[in-house]
């Protein structure tokens, strides 16, 4: 766990609080939510949302600089195709993998190619989660392709737990859930057990006939995004009553709860907790387990994000 740097000083906003509203009706503001699987962009003109677009991930720790540059190029092209002529005045980019000033500078340089006249703020993507959840202080949790928790108090104390990437952590993430299902299938094969329903679902999703074929596939070019998508086999099996699938989800919820408790112990406040990321937002089985474990720790103020995190940009201006 490590503490994060303080957020950039807020820029003035207009009376309606909309992005870029302080710069007149023609002011263009771009918000970016850069996750492990995709980048979601939004464009505001004078505080009014005028366009959204999506592209591949531009996370500078998880994709190559060329891949990040391509994704950003596609995204800005699509966003600005909806705008009248005029420069982008402000960009706020929330991204995973922004752990040092150097990480932020690398991403900022890539963004500047498409918004050369803009003030560019790069923040950790958990800031967008908390803001989009309507909280000025509290703890944001991302459970998607990866996992992380980040929290802040009204007086500026901050802390983070997790978010170290799939080689070091990401417990409770989509990638982690899928990996645990693969490990289970391989272990069962090693001890002479025939594939059961969960194993069969994993094999079918990956287009292979035997568990041992999963080894080569796992170490091939299939990346985090691919494997995170395979987590649906576990959620489907858990809904069907498979006890091992349920146990994987139990461990995921326990690990995510630990992230929250880590952050709460540092910043000295237990919530509200805002849940974001694909798994946390769209998998009720994980939501229920998280709520139950957090409630057991005395944390009852839990909100599941119901709008895209990029919309939190309007609260960060």
PDB file of N, CA and C in Angstrom, residues 9-110:
ATOM      1  N   UNK A   9      -4.575  21.191  -8.338  1.00  0.00           N
ATOM      2  CA  UNK A   9      -5.472  22.235  -7.858  1.00  0.00           C
ATOM      3  C   UNK A   9      -6.650  22.364  -8.800  1.00  0.00           C
ATOM      4  N   UNK A  10      -7.865  22.484  -8.248  1.00  0.00           N
ATOM      5  CA  UNK A  10      -9.036  22.576  -9.116  1.00  0.00           C
ATOM      6  C   UNK A  10      -9.038  23.868  -9.907  1.00  0.00           C
ATOM      7  N   UNK A  11      -9.563  23.777 -11.118  1.00  0.00           N
ATOM      8  CA  UNK A  11      -9.708  24.961 -11.944  1.00  0.00           C
ATOM      9  C   UNK A  11     -11.083  25.563 -11.706  1.00  0.00           C
ATOM     10  N   UNK A  12     -11.233  26.855 -11.923  1.00  0.00           N
ATOM     11  CA  UNK A  12     -12.546  27.466 -11.714  1.00  0.00           C
ATOM     12  C   UNK A  12     -13.574  26.867 -12.655  1.00  0.00           C
ATOM     13  N   UNK A  13     -14.773  26.726 -12.180  1.00  0.00           N
ATOM     14  CA  UNK A  13     -15.849  26.241 -13.030  1.00  0.00           C
ATOM     15  C   UNK A  13     -16.971  27.268 -13.045  1.00  0.00           C
ATOM     16  N   UNK A  14     -17.838  27.102 -13.998  1.00  0.00           N
ATOM     17  CA  UNK A  14     -18.919  28.062 -14.177  1.00  0.00           C
ATOM     18  C   UNK A  14     -19.999  27.860 -13.140  1.00  0.00           C
ATOM     19  N   UNK A  15     -20.964  28.760 -13.060  1.00  0.00           N
ATOM     20  CA  UNK A  15     -22.030  28.612 -12.087  1.00  0.00           C
ATOM     21  C   UNK A  15     -22.754  27.283 -12.195  1.00  0.00           C
ATOM     22  N   UNK A  16     -22.867  26.700 -13.399  1.00  0.00           N
ATOM     23  CA  UNK A  16     -23.565  25.418 -13.511  1.00  0.00           C
ATOM     24  C   UNK A  16     -22.664  24.249 -13.154  1.00  0.00           C
ATOM     25  N   UNK A  17     -21.386  24.510 -12.878  1.00  0.00           N
ATOM     26  CA  UNK A  17     -20.483  23.444 -12.458  1.00  0.00           C
ATOM     27  C   UNK A  17     -20.070  22.520 -13.569  1.00  0.00           C
ATOM     28  N   UNK A  18     -20.452  22.804 -14.814  1.00  0.00           N
ATOM     29  CA  UNK A  18     -20.125  21.911 -15.913  1.00  0.00           C
ATOM     30  C   UNK A  18     -18.684  22.051 -16.340  1.00  0.00           C
ATOM     31  N   UNK A  19     -18.126  21.013 -16.967  1.00  0.00           N
ATOM     32  CA  UNK A  19     -16.746  21.063 -17.408  1.00  0.00           C
ATOM     33  C   UNK A  19     -16.479  22.208 -18.359  1.00  0.00           C
ATOM     34  N   UNK A  20     -15.452  22.950 -18.038  1.00  0.00           N
ATOM     35  CA  UNK A  20     -15.012  24.002 -18.938  1.00  0.00           C
ATOM     36  C   UNK A  20     -15.896  25.211 -18.978  1.00  0.00           C
ATOM     37  N   UNK A  21     -16.878  25.255 -18.090  1.00  0.00           N
ATOM     38  CA  UNK A  21     -17.850  26.334 -18.199  1.00  0.00           C
ATOM     39  C   UNK A  21     -17.243  27.694 -17.922  1.00  0.00           C
ATOM     40  N   UNK A  22     -16.099  27.717 -17.218  1.00  0.00           N
ATOM     41  CA  UNK A  22     -15.494  29.002 -16.912  1.00  0.00           C
ATOM     42  C   UNK A  22     -14.862  29.663 -18.116  1.00  0.00           C
ATOM     43  N   UNK A  23     -14.720  28.959 -19.228  1.00  0.00           N
ATOM     44  CA  UNK A  23     -14.020  29.529 -20.375  1.00  0.00           C
ATOM     45  C   UNK A  23     -14.918  29.965 -21.487  1.00  0.00           C
ATOM     46  N   UNK A  24     -16.218  30.107 -21.243  1.00  0.00           N
ATOM     47  CA  UNK A  24     -17.108  30.570 -22.289  1.00  0.00           C
ATOM     48  C   UNK A  24     -17.785  29.416 -22.997  1.00  0.00           C
ATOM     49  N   UNK A  25     -18.753  29.774 -23.832  1.00  0.00           N
ATOM     50  CA  UNK A  25     -19.602  28.756 -24.437  1.00  0.00           C
ATOM     51  C   UNK A  25     -18.869  27.856 -25.411  1.00  0.00           C
ATOM     52  N   UNK A  26     -17.704  28.316 -25.933  1.00  0.00           N
ATOM     53  CA  UNK A  26     -17.003  27.516 -26.926  1.00  0.00           C
ATOM     54  C   UNK A  26     -15.922  26.626 -26.316  1.00  0.00           C
ATOM     55  N   UNK A  27     -15.720  26.696 -25.003  1.00  0.00           N
ATOM     56  CA  UNK A  27     -14.645  25.956 -24.369  1.00  0.00           C
ATOM     57  C   UNK A  27     -14.858  24.445 -24.510  1.00  0.00           C
ATOM     58  N   UNK A  28     -13.805  23.734 -24.953  1.00  0.00           N
ATOM     59  CA  UNK A  28     -13.862  22.285 -25.094  1.00  0.00           C
ATOM     60  C   UNK A  28     -13.053  21.631 -23.987  1.00  0.00           C
ATOM     61  N   UNK A  29     -13.675  20.669 -23.321  1.00  0.00           N
ATOM     62  CA  UNK A  29     -13.028  19.896 -22.271  1.00  0.00           C
ATOM     63  C   UNK A  29     -13.188  18.421 -22.604  1.00  0.00           C
ATOM     64  N   UNK A  30     -12.092  17.675 -22.508  1.00  0.00           N
ATOM     65  CA  UNK A  30     -12.114  16.231 -22.752  1.00  0.00           C
ATOM     66  C   UNK A  30     -11.842  15.503 -21.449  1.00  0.00           C
ATOM     67  N   UNK A  31     -12.654  14.521 -21.158  1.00  0.00           N
ATOM     68  CA  UNK A  31     -12.426  13.617 -20.039  1.00  0.00           C
ATOM     69  C   UNK A  31     -12.072  12.246 -20.559  1.00  0.00           C
ATOM     70  N   UNK A  32     -11.111  11.586 -19.937  1.00  0.00           N
ATOM     71  CA  UNK A  32     -10.678  10.254 -20.354  1.00  0.00           C
ATOM     72  C   UNK A  32     -10.705   9.306 -19.157  1.00  0.00           C
ATOM     73  N   UNK A  33     -11.281   8.151 -19.344  1.00  0.00           N
ATOM     74  CA  UNK A  33     -11.217   7.067 -18.364  1.00  0.00           C
ATOM     75  C   UNK A  33     -10.449   5.936 -19.028  1.00  0.00           C
ATOM     76  N   UNK A  34      -9.196   5.735 -18.594  1.00  0.00           N
ATOM     77  CA  UNK A  34      -8.296   4.792 -19.256  1.00  0.00           C
ATOM     78  C   UNK A  34      -8.158   3.553 -18.395  1.00  0.00           C
ATOM     79  N   UNK A  35      -8.844   2.498 -18.780  1.00  0.00           N
ATOM     80  CA  UNK A  35      -8.808   1.255 -18.023  1.00  0.00           C
ATOM     81  C   UNK A  35      -7.880   0.235 -18.654  1.00  0.00           C
ATOM     82  N   UNK A  36      -7.874  -0.944 -18.077  1.00  0.00           N
ATOM     83  CA  UNK A  36      -7.016  -1.998 -18.582  1.00  0.00           C
ATOM     84  C   UNK A  36      -7.482  -2.594 -19.890  1.00  0.00           C
ATOM     85  N   UNK A  37      -8.767  -2.416 -20.223  1.00  0.00           N
ATOM     86  CA  UNK A  37      -9.320  -2.999 -21.435  1.00  0.00           C
ATOM     87  C   UNK A  37      -9.674  -1.968 -22.494  1.00  0.00           C
ATOM     88  N   UNK A  38     -10.087  -0.782 -22.049  1.00  0.00           N
ATOM     89  CA  UNK A  38     -10.543   0.220 -23.024  1.00  0.00           C
ATOM     90  C   UNK A  38     -10.317   1.614 -22.480  1.00  0.00           C
ATOM     91  N   UNK A  39     -10.438   2.584 -23.375  1.00  0.00           N
ATOM     92  CA  UNK A  39     -10.402   3.996 -23.015  1.00  0.00           C
ATOM     93  C   UNK A  39     -11.737   4.611 -23.410  1.00  0.00           C
ATOM     94  N   UNK A  40     -12.365   5.280 -22.465  1.00  0.00           N
ATOM     95  CA  UNK A  40     -13.656   5.923 -22.692  1.00  0.00           C
ATOM     96  C   UNK A  40     -13.436   7.429 -22.614  1.00  0.00           C
ATOM     97  N   UNK A  41     -13.825   8.127 -23.649  1.00  0.00           N
ATOM     98  CA  UNK A  41     -13.652   9.567 -23.687  1.00  0.00           C
ATOM     99  C   UNK A  41     -14.983  10.292 -23.764  1.00  0.00           C
ATOM    100  N   UNK A  42     -15.024  11.489 -23.206  1.00  0.00           N
ATOM    101  CA  UNK A  42     -16.205  12.342 -23.287  1.00  0.00           C
ATOM    102  C   UNK A  42     -15.759  13.756 -23.607  1.00  0.00           C
ATOM    103  N   UNK A  43     -16.569  14.466 -24.382  1.00  0.00           N
ATOM    104  CA  UNK A  43     -16.274  15.835 -24.790  1.00  0.00           C
ATOM    105  C   UNK A  43     -17.404  16.745 -24.336  1.00  0.00           C
ATOM    106  N   UNK A  44     -17.019  17.797 -23.606  1.00  0.00           N
ATOM    107  CA  UNK A  44     -17.970  18.813 -23.182  1.00  0.00           C
ATOM    108  C   UNK A  44     -17.664  20.126 -23.885  1.00  0.00           C
ATOM    109  N   UNK A  45     -18.710  20.835 -24.267  1.00  0.00           N
ATOM    110  CA  UNK A  45     -18.565  22.187 -24.807  1.00  0.00           C
ATOM    111  C   UNK A  45     -19.353  23.130 -23.908  1.00  0.00           C
ATOM    112  N   UNK A  46     -18.620  24.042 -23.261  1.00  0.00           N
ATOM    113  CA  UNK A  46     -19.287  24.992 -22.384  1.00  0.00           C
ATOM    114  C   UNK A  46     -20.135  24.331 -21.323  1.00  0.00           C
ATOM    115  N   UNK A  47     -19.723  23.187 -20.845  1.00  0.00           N
ATOM    116  CA  UNK A  47     -20.456  22.506 -19.781  1.00  0.00           C
ATOM    117  C   UNK A  47     -21.501  21.523 -20.271  1.00  0.00           C
ATOM    118  N   UNK A  48     -21.676  21.388 -21.571  1.00  0.00           N
ATOM    119  CA  UNK A  48     -22.684  20.466 -22.120  1.00  0.00           C
ATOM    120  C   UNK A  48     -21.998  19.288 -22.791  1.00  0.00           C
ATOM    121  N   UNK A  49     -22.392  18.089 -22.410  1.00  0.00           N
ATOM    122  CA  UNK A  49     -21.828  16.886 -23.013  1.00  0.00           C
ATOM    123  C   UNK A  49     -22.267  16.798 -24.464  1.00  0.00           C
ATOM    124  N   UNK A  50     -21.284  16.729 -25.385  1.00  0.00           N
ATOM    125  CA  UNK A  50     -21.633  16.722 -26.803  1.00  0.00           C
ATOM    126  C   UNK A  50     -21.192  15.455 -27.522  1.00  0.00           C
ATOM    127  N   UNK A  51     -20.291  14.671 -26.931  1.00  0.00           N
ATOM    128  CA  UNK A  51     -19.842  13.471 -27.628  1.00  0.00           C
ATOM    129  C   UNK A  51     -19.180  12.503 -26.651  1.00  0.00           C
ATOM    130  N   UNK A  52     -19.257  11.210 -26.991  1.00  0.00           N
ATOM    131  CA  UNK A  52     -18.534  10.164 -26.286  1.00  0.00           C
ATOM    132  C   UNK A  52     -17.924   9.231 -27.329  1.00  0.00           C
ATOM    133  N   UNK A  53     -16.826   8.589 -26.976  1.00  0.00           N
ATOM    134  CA  UNK A  53     -16.184   7.639 -27.876  1.00  0.00           C
ATOM    135  C   UNK A  53     -15.387   6.642 -27.040  1.00  0.00           C
ATOM    136  N   UNK A  54     -15.114   5.492 -27.636  1.00  0.00           N
ATOM    137  CA  UNK A  54     -14.320   4.460 -26.965  1.00  0.00           C
ATOM    138  C   UNK A  54     -13.258   3.929 -27.912  1.00  0.00           C
ATOM    139  N   UNK A  55     -12.139   3.521 -27.328  1.00  0.00           N
ATOM    140  CA  UNK A  55     -11.044   2.926 -28.095  1.00  0.00           C
ATOM    141  C   UNK A  55     -10.345   1.927 -27.188  1.00  0.00           C
ATOM    142  N   UNK A  56      -9.269   1.339 -27.691  1.00  0.00           N
ATOM    143  CA  UNK A  56      -8.514   0.387 -26.895  1.00  0.00           C
ATOM    144  C   UNK A  56      -7.814   1.060 -25.727  1.00  0.00           C
ATOM    145  N   UNK A  57      -7.222   0.266 -24.855  1.00  0.00           N
ATOM    146  CA  UNK A  57      -6.569   0.813 -23.672  1.00  0.00           C
ATOM    147  C   UNK A  57      -5.371   1.687 -24.049  1.00  0.00           C
ATOM    148  N   UNK A  58      -5.220   2.800 -23.317  1.00  0.00           N
ATOM    149  CA  UNK A  58      -4.044   3.658 -23.448  1.00  0.00           C
ATOM    150  C   UNK A  58      -3.260   3.675 -22.138  1.00  0.00           C
ATOM    151  N   UNK A  59      -3.449   2.637 -21.337  1.00  0.00           N
ATOM    152  CA  UNK A  59      -2.744   2.524 -20.061  1.00  0.00           C
ATOM    153  C   UNK A  59      -1.252   2.318 -20.327  1.00  0.00           C
ATOM    154  N   UNK A  60      -0.433   3.257 -19.894  1.00  0.00           N
ATOM    155  CA  UNK A  60       0.979   3.262 -20.280  1.00  0.00           C
ATOM    156  C   UNK A  60       1.794   2.167 -19.591  1.00  0.00           C
ATOM    157  N   UNK A  61       1.215   1.492 -18.606  1.00  0.00           N
ATOM    158  CA  UNK A  61       1.926   0.378 -17.987  1.00  0.00           C
ATOM    159  C   UNK A  61       1.499  -0.973 -18.536  1.00  0.00           C
ATOM    160  N   UNK A  62       0.383  -0.998 -19.258  1.00  0.00           N
ATOM    161  CA  UNK A  62      -0.156  -2.284 -19.712  1.00  0.00           C
ATOM    162  C   UNK A  62      -0.118  -2.483 -21.219  1.00  0.00           C
ATOM    163  N   UNK A  63       0.076  -1.411 -21.961  1.00  0.00           N
ATOM    164  CA  UNK A  63       0.193  -1.539 -23.417  1.00  0.00           C
ATOM    165  C   UNK A  63       1.434  -0.780 -23.854  1.00  0.00           C
ATOM    166  N   UNK A  64       1.894  -1.062 -25.040  1.00  0.00           N
ATOM    167  CA  UNK A  64       3.085  -0.389 -25.552  1.00  0.00           C
ATOM    168  C   UNK A  64       2.773   1.073 -25.835  1.00  0.00           C
ATOM    169  N   UNK A  65       3.798   1.923 -25.866  1.00  0.00           N
ATOM    170  CA  UNK A  65       3.556   3.331 -26.221  1.00  0.00           C
ATOM    171  C   UNK A  65       2.869   3.483 -27.573  1.00  0.00           C
ATOM    172  N   UNK A  66       3.224   2.637 -28.531  1.00  0.00           N
ATOM    173  CA  UNK A  66       2.588   2.716 -29.846  1.00  0.00           C
ATOM    174  C   UNK A  66       1.105   2.387 -29.757  1.00  0.00           C
ATOM    175  N   UNK A  67       0.774   1.336 -28.978  1.00  0.00           N
ATOM    176  CA  UNK A  67      -0.629   0.955 -28.831  1.00  0.00           C
ATOM    177  C   UNK A  67      -1.408   2.053 -28.114  1.00  0.00           C
ATOM    178  N   UNK A  68      -0.817   2.620 -27.063  1.00  0.00           N
ATOM    179  CA  UNK A  68      -1.481   3.717 -26.351  1.00  0.00           C
ATOM    180  C   UNK A  68      -1.704   4.903 -27.276  1.00  0.00           C
ATOM    181  N   UNK A  69      -0.702   5.212 -28.087  1.00  0.00           N
ATOM    182  CA  UNK A  69      -0.819   6.341 -29.011  1.00  0.00           C
ATOM    183  C   UNK A  69      -1.913   6.106 -30.034  1.00  0.00           C
ATOM    184  N   UNK A  70      -2.010   4.866 -30.544  1.00  0.00           N
ATOM    185  CA  UNK A  70      -3.062   4.553 -31.517  1.00  0.00           C
ATOM    186  C   UNK A  70      -4.441   4.713 -30.895  1.00  0.00           C
ATOM    187  N   UNK A  71      -4.599   4.202 -29.679  1.00  0.00           N
ATOM    188  CA  UNK A  71      -5.907   4.293 -29.018  1.00  0.00           C
ATOM    189  C   UNK A  71      -6.307   5.744 -28.797  1.00  0.00           C
ATOM    190  N   UNK A  72      -5.369   6.551 -28.326  1.00  0.00           N
ATOM    191  CA  UNK A  72      -5.677   7.961 -28.100  1.00  0.00           C
ATOM    192  C   UNK A  72      -5.962   8.683 -29.408  1.00  0.00           C
ATOM    193  N   UNK A  73      -5.217   8.335 -30.466  1.00  0.00           N
ATOM    194  CA  UNK A  73      -5.464   8.947 -31.762  1.00  0.00           C
ATOM    195  C   UNK A  73      -6.867   8.663 -32.269  1.00  0.00           C
ATOM    196  N   UNK A  74      -7.290   7.401 -32.154  1.00  0.00           N
ATOM    197  CA  UNK A  74      -8.640   7.030 -32.582  1.00  0.00           C
ATOM    198  C   UNK A  74      -9.694   7.756 -31.758  1.00  0.00           C
ATOM    199  N   UNK A  75      -9.456   7.819 -30.450  1.00  0.00           N
ATOM    200  CA  UNK A  75     -10.441   8.415 -29.553  1.00  0.00           C
ATOM    201  C   UNK A  75     -10.605   9.911 -29.828  1.00  0.00           C
ATOM    202  N   UNK A  76      -9.497  10.641 -29.907  1.00  0.00           N
ATOM    203  CA  UNK A  76      -9.599  12.078 -30.163  1.00  0.00           C
ATOM    204  C   UNK A  76     -10.191  12.359 -31.541  1.00  0.00           C
ATOM    205  N   UNK A  77      -9.849  11.532 -32.514  1.00  0.00           N
ATOM    206  CA  UNK A  77     -10.434  11.707 -33.848  1.00  0.00           C
ATOM    207  C   UNK A  77     -11.947  11.593 -33.772  1.00  0.00           C
ATOM    208  N   UNK A  78     -12.430  10.569 -33.074  1.00  0.00           N
ATOM    209  CA  UNK A  78     -13.873  10.356 -32.992  1.00  0.00           C
ATOM    210  C   UNK A  78     -14.556  11.444 -32.168  1.00  0.00           C
ATOM    211  N   UNK A  79     -13.923  11.856 -31.071  1.00  0.00           N
ATOM    212  CA  UNK A  79     -14.529  12.896 -30.243  1.00  0.00           C
ATOM    213  C   UNK A  79     -14.601  14.225 -30.970  1.00  0.00           C
ATOM    214  N   UNK A  80     -13.500  14.638 -31.558  1.00  0.00           N
ATOM    215  CA  UNK A  80     -13.447  15.964 -32.154  1.00  0.00           C
ATOM    216  C   UNK A  80     -14.170  16.040 -33.491  1.00  0.00           C
ATOM    217  N   UNK A  81     -14.496  14.892 -34.053  1.00  0.00           N
ATOM    218  CA  UNK A  81     -15.310  14.903 -35.266  1.00  0.00           C
ATOM    219  C   UNK A  81     -16.691  15.475 -34.994  1.00  0.00           C
ATOM    220  N   UNK A  82     -17.090  15.464 -33.708  1.00  0.00           N
ATOM    221  CA  UNK A  82     -18.413  15.976 -33.336  1.00  0.00           C
ATOM    222  C   UNK A  82     -18.368  17.439 -32.924  1.00  0.00           C
ATOM    223  N   UNK A  83     -17.159  18.028 -32.908  1.00  0.00           N
ATOM    224  CA  UNK A  83     -17.028  19.398 -32.408  1.00  0.00           C
ATOM    225  C   UNK A  83     -16.767  20.373 -33.549  1.00  0.00           C
ATOM    226  N   UNK A  84     -17.191  21.613 -33.335  1.00  0.00           N
ATOM    227  CA  UNK A  84     -16.821  22.660 -34.272  1.00  0.00           C
ATOM    228  C   UNK A  84     -15.336  22.953 -34.107  1.00  0.00           C
ATOM    229  N   UNK A  85     -14.777  23.682 -35.064  1.00  0.00           N
ATOM    230  CA  UNK A  85     -13.357  24.010 -35.007  1.00  0.00           C
ATOM    231  C   UNK A  85     -13.039  24.758 -33.711  1.00  0.00           C
ATOM    232  N   UNK A  86     -11.905  24.449 -33.140  1.00  0.00           N
ATOM    233  CA  UNK A  86     -11.485  25.110 -31.910  1.00  0.00           C
ATOM    234  C   UNK A  86     -10.637  24.173 -31.080  1.00  0.00           C
ATOM    235  N   UNK A  87      -9.680  24.716 -30.341  1.00  0.00           N
ATOM    236  CA  UNK A  87      -8.780  23.869 -29.561  1.00  0.00           C
ATOM    237  C   UNK A  87      -9.430  23.341 -28.287  1.00  0.00           C
ATOM    238  N   UNK A  88      -8.954  22.193 -27.838  1.00  0.00           N
ATOM    239  CA  UNK A  88      -9.355  21.652 -26.546  1.00  0.00           C
ATOM    240  C   UNK A  88      -8.621  22.447 -25.474  1.00  0.00           C
ATOM    241  N   UNK A  89      -9.374  22.952 -24.495  1.00  0.00           N
ATOM    242  CA  UNK A  89      -8.779  23.803 -23.472  1.00  0.00           C
ATOM    243  C   UNK A  89      -8.317  23.014 -22.246  1.00  0.00           C
ATOM    244  N   UNK A  90      -8.936  21.882 -21.998  1.00  0.00           N
ATOM    245  CA  UNK A  90      -8.633  21.139 -20.771  1.00  0.00           C
ATOM    246  C   UNK A  90      -8.843  19.654 -21.020  1.00  0.00           C
ATOM    247  N   UNK A  91      -7.944  18.850 -20.479  1.00  0.00           N
ATOM    248  CA  UNK A  91      -8.095  17.394 -20.499  1.00  0.00           C
ATOM    249  C   UNK A  91      -7.859  16.893 -19.085  1.00  0.00           C
ATOM    250  N   UNK A  92      -8.789  16.067 -18.596  1.00  0.00           N
ATOM    251  CA  UNK A  92      -8.571  15.349 -17.346  1.00  0.00           C
ATOM    252  C   UNK A  92      -8.611  13.872 -17.682  1.00  0.00           C
ATOM    253  N   UNK A  93      -7.500  13.194 -17.428  1.00  0.00           N
ATOM    254  CA  UNK A  93      -7.374  11.768 -17.759  1.00  0.00           C
ATOM    255  C   UNK A  93      -7.203  10.965 -16.485  1.00  0.00           C
ATOM    256  N   UNK A  94      -8.129  10.080 -16.233  1.00  0.00           N
ATOM    257  CA  UNK A  94      -8.011   9.144 -15.120  1.00  0.00           C
ATOM    258  C   UNK A  94      -7.542   7.818 -15.668  1.00  0.00           C
ATOM    259  N   UNK A  95      -6.440   7.301 -15.116  1.00  0.00           N
ATOM    260  CA  UNK A  95      -5.870   6.068 -15.661  1.00  0.00           C
ATOM    261  C   UNK A  95      -5.322   5.190 -14.561  1.00  0.00           C
ATOM    262  N   UNK A  96      -5.486   3.882 -14.730  1.00  0.00           N
ATOM    263  CA  UNK A  96      -4.752   2.942 -13.912  1.00  0.00           C
ATOM    264  C   UNK A  96      -3.299   2.964 -14.337  1.00  0.00           C
ATOM    265  N   UNK A  97      -2.425   2.489 -13.465  1.00  0.00           N
ATOM    266  CA  UNK A  97      -1.015   2.427 -13.811  1.00  0.00           C
ATOM    267  C   UNK A  97      -0.296   3.755 -13.734  1.00  0.00           C
ATOM    268  N   UNK A  98      -0.933   4.769 -13.145  1.00  0.00           N
ATOM    269  CA  UNK A  98      -0.280   6.059 -12.963  1.00  0.00           C
ATOM    270  C   UNK A  98       0.198   6.113 -11.512  1.00  0.00           C
ATOM    271  N   UNK A  99       1.391   5.590 -11.294  1.00  0.00           N
ATOM    272  CA  UNK A  99       1.892   5.437  -9.930  1.00  0.00           C
ATOM    273  C   UNK A  99       3.035   6.385  -9.605  1.00  0.00           C
ATOM    274  N   UNK A 100       3.642   6.987 -10.611  1.00  0.00           N
ATOM    275  CA  UNK A 100       4.754   7.908 -10.405  1.00  0.00           C
ATOM    276  C   UNK A 100       4.575   9.128 -11.294  1.00  0.00           C
ATOM    277  N   UNK A 101       5.355  10.160 -11.002  1.00  0.00           N
ATOM    278  CA  UNK A 101       5.313  11.351 -11.855  1.00  0.00           C
ATOM    279  C   UNK A 101       5.733  11.018 -13.280  1.00  0.00           C
ATOM    280  N   UNK A 102       6.671  10.076 -13.408  1.00  0.00           N
ATOM    281  CA  UNK A 102       7.114   9.680 -14.749  1.00  0.00           C
ATOM    282  C   UNK A 102       5.983   9.016 -15.533  1.00  0.00           C
ATOM    283  N   UNK A 103       5.174   8.169 -14.849  1.00  0.00           N
ATOM    284  CA  UNK A 103       4.017   7.550 -15.509  1.00  0.00           C
ATOM    285  C   UNK A 103       3.067   8.625 -16.022  1.00  0.00           C
ATOM    286  N   UNK A 104       2.791   9.599 -15.169  1.00  0.00           N
ATOM    287  CA  UNK A 104       1.872  10.668 -15.553  1.00  0.00           C
ATOM    288  C   UNK A 104       2.436  11.489 -16.709  1.00  0.00           C
ATOM    289  N   UNK A 105       3.731  11.748 -16.673  1.00  0.00           N
ATOM    290  CA  UNK A 105       4.355  12.534 -17.747  1.00  0.00           C
ATOM    291  C   UNK A 105       4.292  11.800 -19.085  1.00  0.00           C
ATOM    292  N   UNK A 106       4.502  10.486 -19.055  1.00  0.00           N
ATOM    293  CA  UNK A 106       4.437   9.712 -20.307  1.00  0.00           C
ATOM    294  C   UNK A 106       3.050   9.796 -20.926  1.00  0.00           C
ATOM    295  N   UNK A 107       2.037   9.628 -20.095  1.00  0.00           N
ATOM    296  CA  UNK A 107       0.668   9.688 -20.611  1.00  0.00           C
ATOM    297  C   UNK A 107       0.329  11.104 -21.048  1.00  0.00           C
ATOM    298  N   UNK A 108       0.755  12.081 -20.275  1.00  0.00           N
ATOM    299  CA  UNK A 108       0.476  13.477 -20.623  1.00  0.00           C
ATOM    300  C   UNK A 108       1.084  13.838 -21.983  1.00  0.00           C
ATOM    301  N   UNK A 109       2.280  13.334 -22.240  1.00  0.00           N
ATOM    302  CA  UNK A 109       2.934  13.624 -23.521  1.00  0.00           C
ATOM    303  C   UNK A 109       2.154  13.031 -24.687  1.00  0.00           C
ATOM    304  N   UNK A 110       1.600  11.831 -24.505  1.00  0.00           N
ATOM    305  CA  UNK A 110       0.809  11.206 -25.569  1.00  0.00           C
ATOM    306  C   UNK A 110      -0.478  11.987 -25.814  1.00  0.00           C
TER     307      UNK A 110
END
